[in-house]
Amino acid sequence: MEFELIMTSERETRLRAKQLGEQLAAGDVILLEGDLGAGKTTFTKGLGEGLLIPQMIKSPTFTIIREYKKGRLPLYHMDVYRLEDTSADELGLEEYFYGAGVSVVEWAQFVREDLPEEYLEIKLFHIDENTRKMVVKPVGERYEQLAMEVFGK
């Protein structure tokens, strides 16, 4: 199962992500892939809105993990791009994946073997200045239902 959507504005991307954020539960894991400027941080900002996070969400590029704990659920926004030679165990990522919050993992291919068995994978593609293609692939029954509710409309 896979869903493909075309987003024609940053607002539309954030709105769709907000709808997803409103449905997320503790322990949910979202994998985000996309080149620089594809909209990963924009998408995560929308998720944060859906989780009622009041803080401004920023890219975790230089910090590996940014934690936002003041919403309906905590949001753990991770950029594991530089962790090719480091395991998730060494960083304690499992505590985030199976904890009380929602984990958003950018560049998840670098810790693929350490990820939970089930997750929602979202790939963002830069089409032009305002247009993005979003490909959503749910892995596991919970994420199939979630994807159908949010992206199957």
PDB file of C-alpha atoms in Angstrom:
ATOM      1  CA  MET A   1       0.000   0.000   0.000  1.00  0.00           C
ATOM      2  CA  GLU A   2       1.298   3.415  -0.949  1.00  0.00           C
ATOM      3  CA  PHE A   3      -0.220   6.876  -1.276  1.00  0.00           C
ATOM      4  CA  GLU A   4       1.038   9.571  -3.616  1.00  0.00           C
ATOM      5  CA  LEU A   5      -0.011  13.195  -3.194  1.00  0.00           C
ATOM      6  CA  ILE A   6       0.929  16.461  -4.873  1.00  0.00           C
ATOM      7  CA  MET A   7       1.195  19.469  -2.569  1.00  0.00           C
ATOM      8  CA  THR A   8       1.074  22.858  -4.289  1.00  0.00           C
ATOM      9  CA  SER A   9       2.023  25.055  -1.321  1.00  0.00           C
ATOM     10  CA  GLU A  10       3.847  25.029   1.991  1.00  0.00           C
ATOM     11  CA  ARG A  11       0.488  25.654   3.673  1.00  0.00           C
ATOM     12  CA  GLU A  12      -0.994  22.534   2.091  1.00  0.00           C
ATOM     13  CA  THR A  13       1.991  20.426   3.229  1.00  0.00           C
ATOM     14  CA  ARG A  14       1.678  21.733   6.794  1.00  0.00           C
ATOM     15  CA  LEU A  15      -2.078  21.170   6.840  1.00  0.00           C
ATOM     16  CA  ARG A  16      -1.749  17.541   5.753  1.00  0.00           C
ATOM     17  CA  ALA A  17       0.995  16.999   8.343  1.00  0.00           C
ATOM     18  CA  LYS A  18      -1.168  18.654  11.010  1.00  0.00           C
ATOM     19  CA  GLN A  19      -3.978  16.222  10.190  1.00  0.00           C
ATOM     20  CA  LEU A  20      -1.526  13.369  10.703  1.00  0.00           C
ATOM     21  CA  GLY A  21      -0.225  14.891  13.942  1.00  0.00           C
ATOM     22  CA  GLU A  22      -3.766  15.028  15.331  1.00  0.00           C
ATOM     23  CA  GLN A  23      -4.032  11.248  14.894  1.00  0.00           C
ATOM     24  CA  LEU A  24      -0.623  10.212  16.254  1.00  0.00           C
ATOM     25  CA  ALA A  25      -0.155   8.286  19.500  1.00  0.00           C
ATOM     26  CA  ALA A  26       2.724   7.648  21.894  1.00  0.00           C
ATOM     27  CA  GLY A  27       5.342   5.400  20.317  1.00  0.00           C
ATOM     28  CA  ASP A  28       4.505   6.316  16.725  1.00  0.00           C
ATOM     29  CA  VAL A  29       7.503   6.568  14.399  1.00  0.00           C
ATOM     30  CA  ILE A  30       7.539   8.663  11.218  1.00  0.00           C
ATOM     31  CA  LEU A  31      10.442   8.358   8.775  1.00  0.00           C
ATOM     32  CA  LEU A  32      11.037  11.424   6.593  1.00  0.00           C
ATOM     33  CA  GLU A  33      13.181  11.329   3.487  1.00  0.00           C
ATOM     34  CA  GLY A  34      13.885  14.071   1.003  1.00  0.00           C
ATOM     35  CA  ASP A  35      16.649  16.219  -0.380  1.00  0.00           C
ATOM     36  CA  LEU A  36      17.565  19.572   1.118  1.00  0.00           C
ATOM     37  CA  GLY A  37      14.616  21.910   0.607  1.00  0.00           C
ATOM     38  CA  ALA A  38      12.123  19.121  -0.065  1.00  0.00           C
ATOM     39  CA  GLY A  39       9.980  20.131   2.908  1.00  0.00           C
ATOM     40  CA  LYS A  40      10.984  17.826   5.783  1.00  0.00           C
ATOM     41  CA  THR A  41      11.082  20.603   8.378  1.00  0.00           C
ATOM     42  CA  THR A  42       7.893  22.169   6.978  1.00  0.00           C
ATOM     43  CA  PHE A  43       6.180  18.797   7.316  1.00  0.00           C
ATOM     44  CA  THR A  44       7.461  18.399  10.886  1.00  0.00           C
ATOM     45  CA  LYS A  45       6.171  21.882  11.766  1.00  0.00           C
ATOM     46  CA  GLY A  46       2.716  20.738  10.659  1.00  0.00           C
ATOM     47  CA  LEU A  47       3.027  17.576  12.751  1.00  0.00           C
ATOM     48  CA  GLY A  48       3.926  19.772  15.711  1.00  0.00           C
ATOM     49  CA  GLU A  49       0.783  21.838  15.140  1.00  0.00           C
ATOM     50  CA  GLY A  50      -1.269  18.642  15.197  1.00  0.00           C
ATOM     51  CA  LEU A  51       0.438  17.638  18.451  1.00  0.00           C
ATOM     52  CA  LEU A  52      -0.319  21.115  19.914  1.00  0.00           C
ATOM     53  CA  ILE A  53       3.372  21.923  20.351  1.00  0.00           C
ATOM     54  CA  PRO A  54       3.729  25.651  21.076  1.00  0.00           C
ATOM     55  CA  GLN A  55       7.473  25.934  20.408  1.00  0.00           C
ATOM     56  CA  MET A  56       8.916  26.851  17.024  1.00  0.00           C
ATOM     57  CA  ILE A  57      10.143  23.684  15.334  1.00  0.00           C
ATOM     58  CA  LYS A  58      13.586  23.882  13.760  1.00  0.00           C
ATOM     59  CA  SER A  59      15.677  21.470  11.731  1.00  0.00           C
ATOM     60  CA  PRO A  60      17.781  19.139  13.920  1.00  0.00           C
ATOM     61  CA  THR A  61      20.607  19.095  11.356  1.00  0.00           C
ATOM     62  CA  PHE A  62      23.340  20.208  13.733  1.00  0.00           C
ATOM     63  CA  THR A  63      21.917  18.790  16.972  1.00  0.00           C
ATOM     64  CA  ILE A  64      20.902  15.226  15.974  1.00  0.00           C
ATOM     65  CA  ILE A  65      17.775  15.310  18.196  1.00  0.00           C
ATOM     66  CA  ARG A  66      15.457  18.178  19.088  1.00  0.00           C
ATOM     67  CA  GLU A  67      12.921  17.456  21.816  1.00  0.00           C
ATOM     68  CA  TYR A  68       9.619  19.308  22.096  1.00  0.00           C
ATOM     69  CA  LYS A  69       7.825  18.279  25.290  1.00  0.00           C
ATOM     70  CA  LYS A  70       5.053  20.857  25.721  1.00  0.00           C
ATOM     71  CA  GLY A  71       2.316  19.447  23.502  1.00  0.00           C
ATOM     72  CA  ARG A  72      -0.350  16.770  23.576  1.00  0.00           C
ATOM     73  CA  LEU A  73       2.555  14.326  23.192  1.00  0.00           C
ATOM     74  CA  PRO A  74       6.303  14.947  23.130  1.00  0.00           C
ATOM     75  CA  LEU A  75       7.858  15.223  19.668  1.00  0.00           C
ATOM     76  CA  TYR A  76      11.369  13.902  19.067  1.00  0.00           C
ATOM     77  CA  HIS A  77      12.731  15.257  15.780  1.00  0.00           C
ATOM     78  CA  MET A  78      15.912  13.453  14.727  1.00  0.00           C
ATOM     79  CA  ASP A  79      18.398  13.932  11.917  1.00  0.00           C
ATOM     80  CA  VAL A  80      20.597  10.836  11.838  1.00  0.00           C
ATOM     81  CA  TYR A  81      22.479  11.769   8.652  1.00  0.00           C
ATOM     82  CA  ARG A  82      25.867  11.868  10.390  1.00  0.00           C
ATOM     83  CA  LEU A  83      25.313   8.612  12.270  1.00  0.00           C
ATOM     84  CA  GLU A  84      26.314   6.190   9.542  1.00  0.00           C
ATOM     85  CA  ASP A  85      28.946   4.615  11.820  1.00  0.00           C
ATOM     86  CA  THR A  86      27.008   4.946  15.086  1.00  0.00           C
ATOM     87  CA  SER A  87      24.265   2.574  16.179  1.00  0.00           C
ATOM     88  CA  ALA A  88      20.903   3.640  17.518  1.00  0.00           C
ATOM     89  CA  ASP A  89      21.773   1.753  20.708  1.00  0.00           C
ATOM     90  CA  GLU A  90      24.731   4.030  21.364  1.00  0.00           C
ATOM     91  CA  LEU A  91      22.457   7.069  21.137  1.00  0.00           C
ATOM     92  CA  GLY A  92      19.573   5.521  23.036  1.00  0.00           C
ATOM     93  CA  LEU A  93      17.165   5.950  20.123  1.00  0.00           C
ATOM     94  CA  GLU A  94      15.083   2.984  21.301  1.00  0.00           C
ATOM     95  CA  GLU A  95      14.064   5.033  24.336  1.00  0.00           C
ATOM     96  CA  TYR A  96      12.537   7.543  21.945  1.00  0.00           C
ATOM     97  CA  PHE A  97      11.001   4.968  19.574  1.00  0.00           C
ATOM     98  CA  TYR A  98       9.223   3.102  22.369  1.00  0.00           C
ATOM     99  CA  GLY A  99       8.665   6.066  24.687  1.00  0.00           C
ATOM    100  CA  ALA A 100       5.820   8.411  25.484  1.00  0.00           C
ATOM    101  CA  GLY A 101       6.204  10.605  22.407  1.00  0.00           C
ATOM    102  CA  VAL A 102       6.263  10.655  18.618  1.00  0.00           C
ATOM    103  CA  SER A 103       9.584  10.154  16.806  1.00  0.00           C
ATOM    104  CA  VAL A 104      10.279  11.814  13.459  1.00  0.00           C
ATOM    105  CA  VAL A 105      13.462  10.428  11.901  1.00  0.00           C
ATOM    106  CA  GLU A 106      15.164  12.132   8.958  1.00  0.00           C
ATOM    107  CA  TRP A 107      17.684  10.082   6.937  1.00  0.00           C
ATOM    108  CA  ALA A 108      16.443   6.872   8.576  1.00  0.00           C
ATOM    109  CA  GLN A 109      18.386   4.705   6.124  1.00  0.00           C
ATOM    110  CA  PHE A 110      21.437   5.261   8.346  1.00  0.00           C
ATOM    111  CA  VAL A 111      19.757   3.495  11.295  1.00  0.00           C
ATOM    112  CA  ARG A 112      17.384   1.233   9.343  1.00  0.00           C
ATOM    113  CA  GLU A 113      18.407  -1.940  11.226  1.00  0.00           C
ATOM    114  CA  ASP A 114      17.641  -0.225  14.557  1.00  0.00           C
ATOM    115  CA  LEU A 115      14.146   1.004  13.671  1.00  0.00           C
ATOM    116  CA  PRO A 116      10.942  -0.530  15.039  1.00  0.00           C
ATOM    117  CA  GLU A 117       9.275  -3.137  12.831  1.00  0.00           C
ATOM    118  CA  GLU A 118       6.349  -0.813  12.102  1.00  0.00           C
ATOM    119  CA  TYR A 119       6.461   2.846  11.038  1.00  0.00           C
ATOM    120  CA  LEU A 120       5.133   5.372   8.550  1.00  0.00           C
ATOM    121  CA  GLU A 121       7.585   6.316   5.813  1.00  0.00           C
ATOM    122  CA  ILE A 122       7.102   9.634   4.018  1.00  0.00           C
ATOM    123  CA  LYS A 123       9.257  10.655   1.056  1.00  0.00           C
ATOM    124  CA  LEU A 124       9.162  14.248  -0.146  1.00  0.00           C
ATOM    125  CA  PHE A 125      10.257  15.280  -3.629  1.00  0.00           C
ATOM    126  CA  HIS A 126      10.921  18.866  -4.745  1.00  0.00           C
ATOM    127  CA  ILE A 127       9.050  19.422  -8.027  1.00  0.00           C
ATOM    128  CA  ASP A 128       9.323  23.212  -8.317  1.00  0.00           C
ATOM    129  CA  GLU A 129       9.379  26.276  -6.052  1.00  0.00           C
ATOM    130  CA  ASN A 130       5.940  25.562  -4.553  1.00  0.00           C
ATOM    131  CA  THR A 131       5.158  21.983  -5.546  1.00  0.00           C
ATOM    132  CA  ARG A 132       6.149  18.826  -3.694  1.00  0.00           C
ATOM    133  CA  LYS A 133       5.314  15.199  -4.307  1.00  0.00           C
ATOM    134  CA  MET A 134       4.674  13.171  -1.167  1.00  0.00           C
ATOM    135  CA  VAL A 135       4.869   9.376  -1.219  1.00  0.00           C
ATOM    136  CA  VAL A 136       3.506   7.738   1.930  1.00  0.00           C
ATOM    137  CA  LYS A 137       4.278   4.097   2.676  1.00  0.00           C
ATOM    138  CA  PRO A 138       2.798   2.578   5.836  1.00  0.00           C
ATOM    139  CA  VAL A 139       4.555  -0.436   7.357  1.00  0.00           C
ATOM    140  CA  GLY A 140       2.280  -2.295   9.777  1.00  0.00           C
ATOM    141  CA  GLU A 141      -1.454  -2.464  10.369  1.00  0.00           C
ATOM    142  CA  ARG A 142      -1.691   0.608  12.624  1.00  0.00           C
ATOM    143  CA  TYR A 143       0.106   2.752  10.059  1.00  0.00           C
ATOM    144  CA  GLU A 144      -1.988   1.374   7.192  1.00  0.00           C
ATOM    145  CA  GLN A 145      -5.148   2.508   9.005  1.00  0.00           C
ATOM    146  CA  LEU A 146      -3.574   5.847   9.880  1.00  0.00           C
ATOM    147  CA  ALA A 147      -2.407   6.463   6.301  1.00  0.00           C
ATOM    148  CA  MET A 148      -5.817   5.541   4.923  1.00  0.00           C
ATOM    149  CA  GLU A 149      -7.506   8.036   7.277  1.00  0.00           C
ATOM    150  CA  VAL A 150      -5.124  10.921   6.592  1.00  0.00           C
ATOM    151  CA  PHE A 151      -3.818  10.391   3.053  1.00  0.00           C
ATOM    152  CA  GLY A 152      -6.506   8.210   1.462  1.00  0.00           C
ATOM    153  CA  LYS A 153      -9.004  11.078   1.178  1.00  0.00           C
TER     154      LYS A 153
END
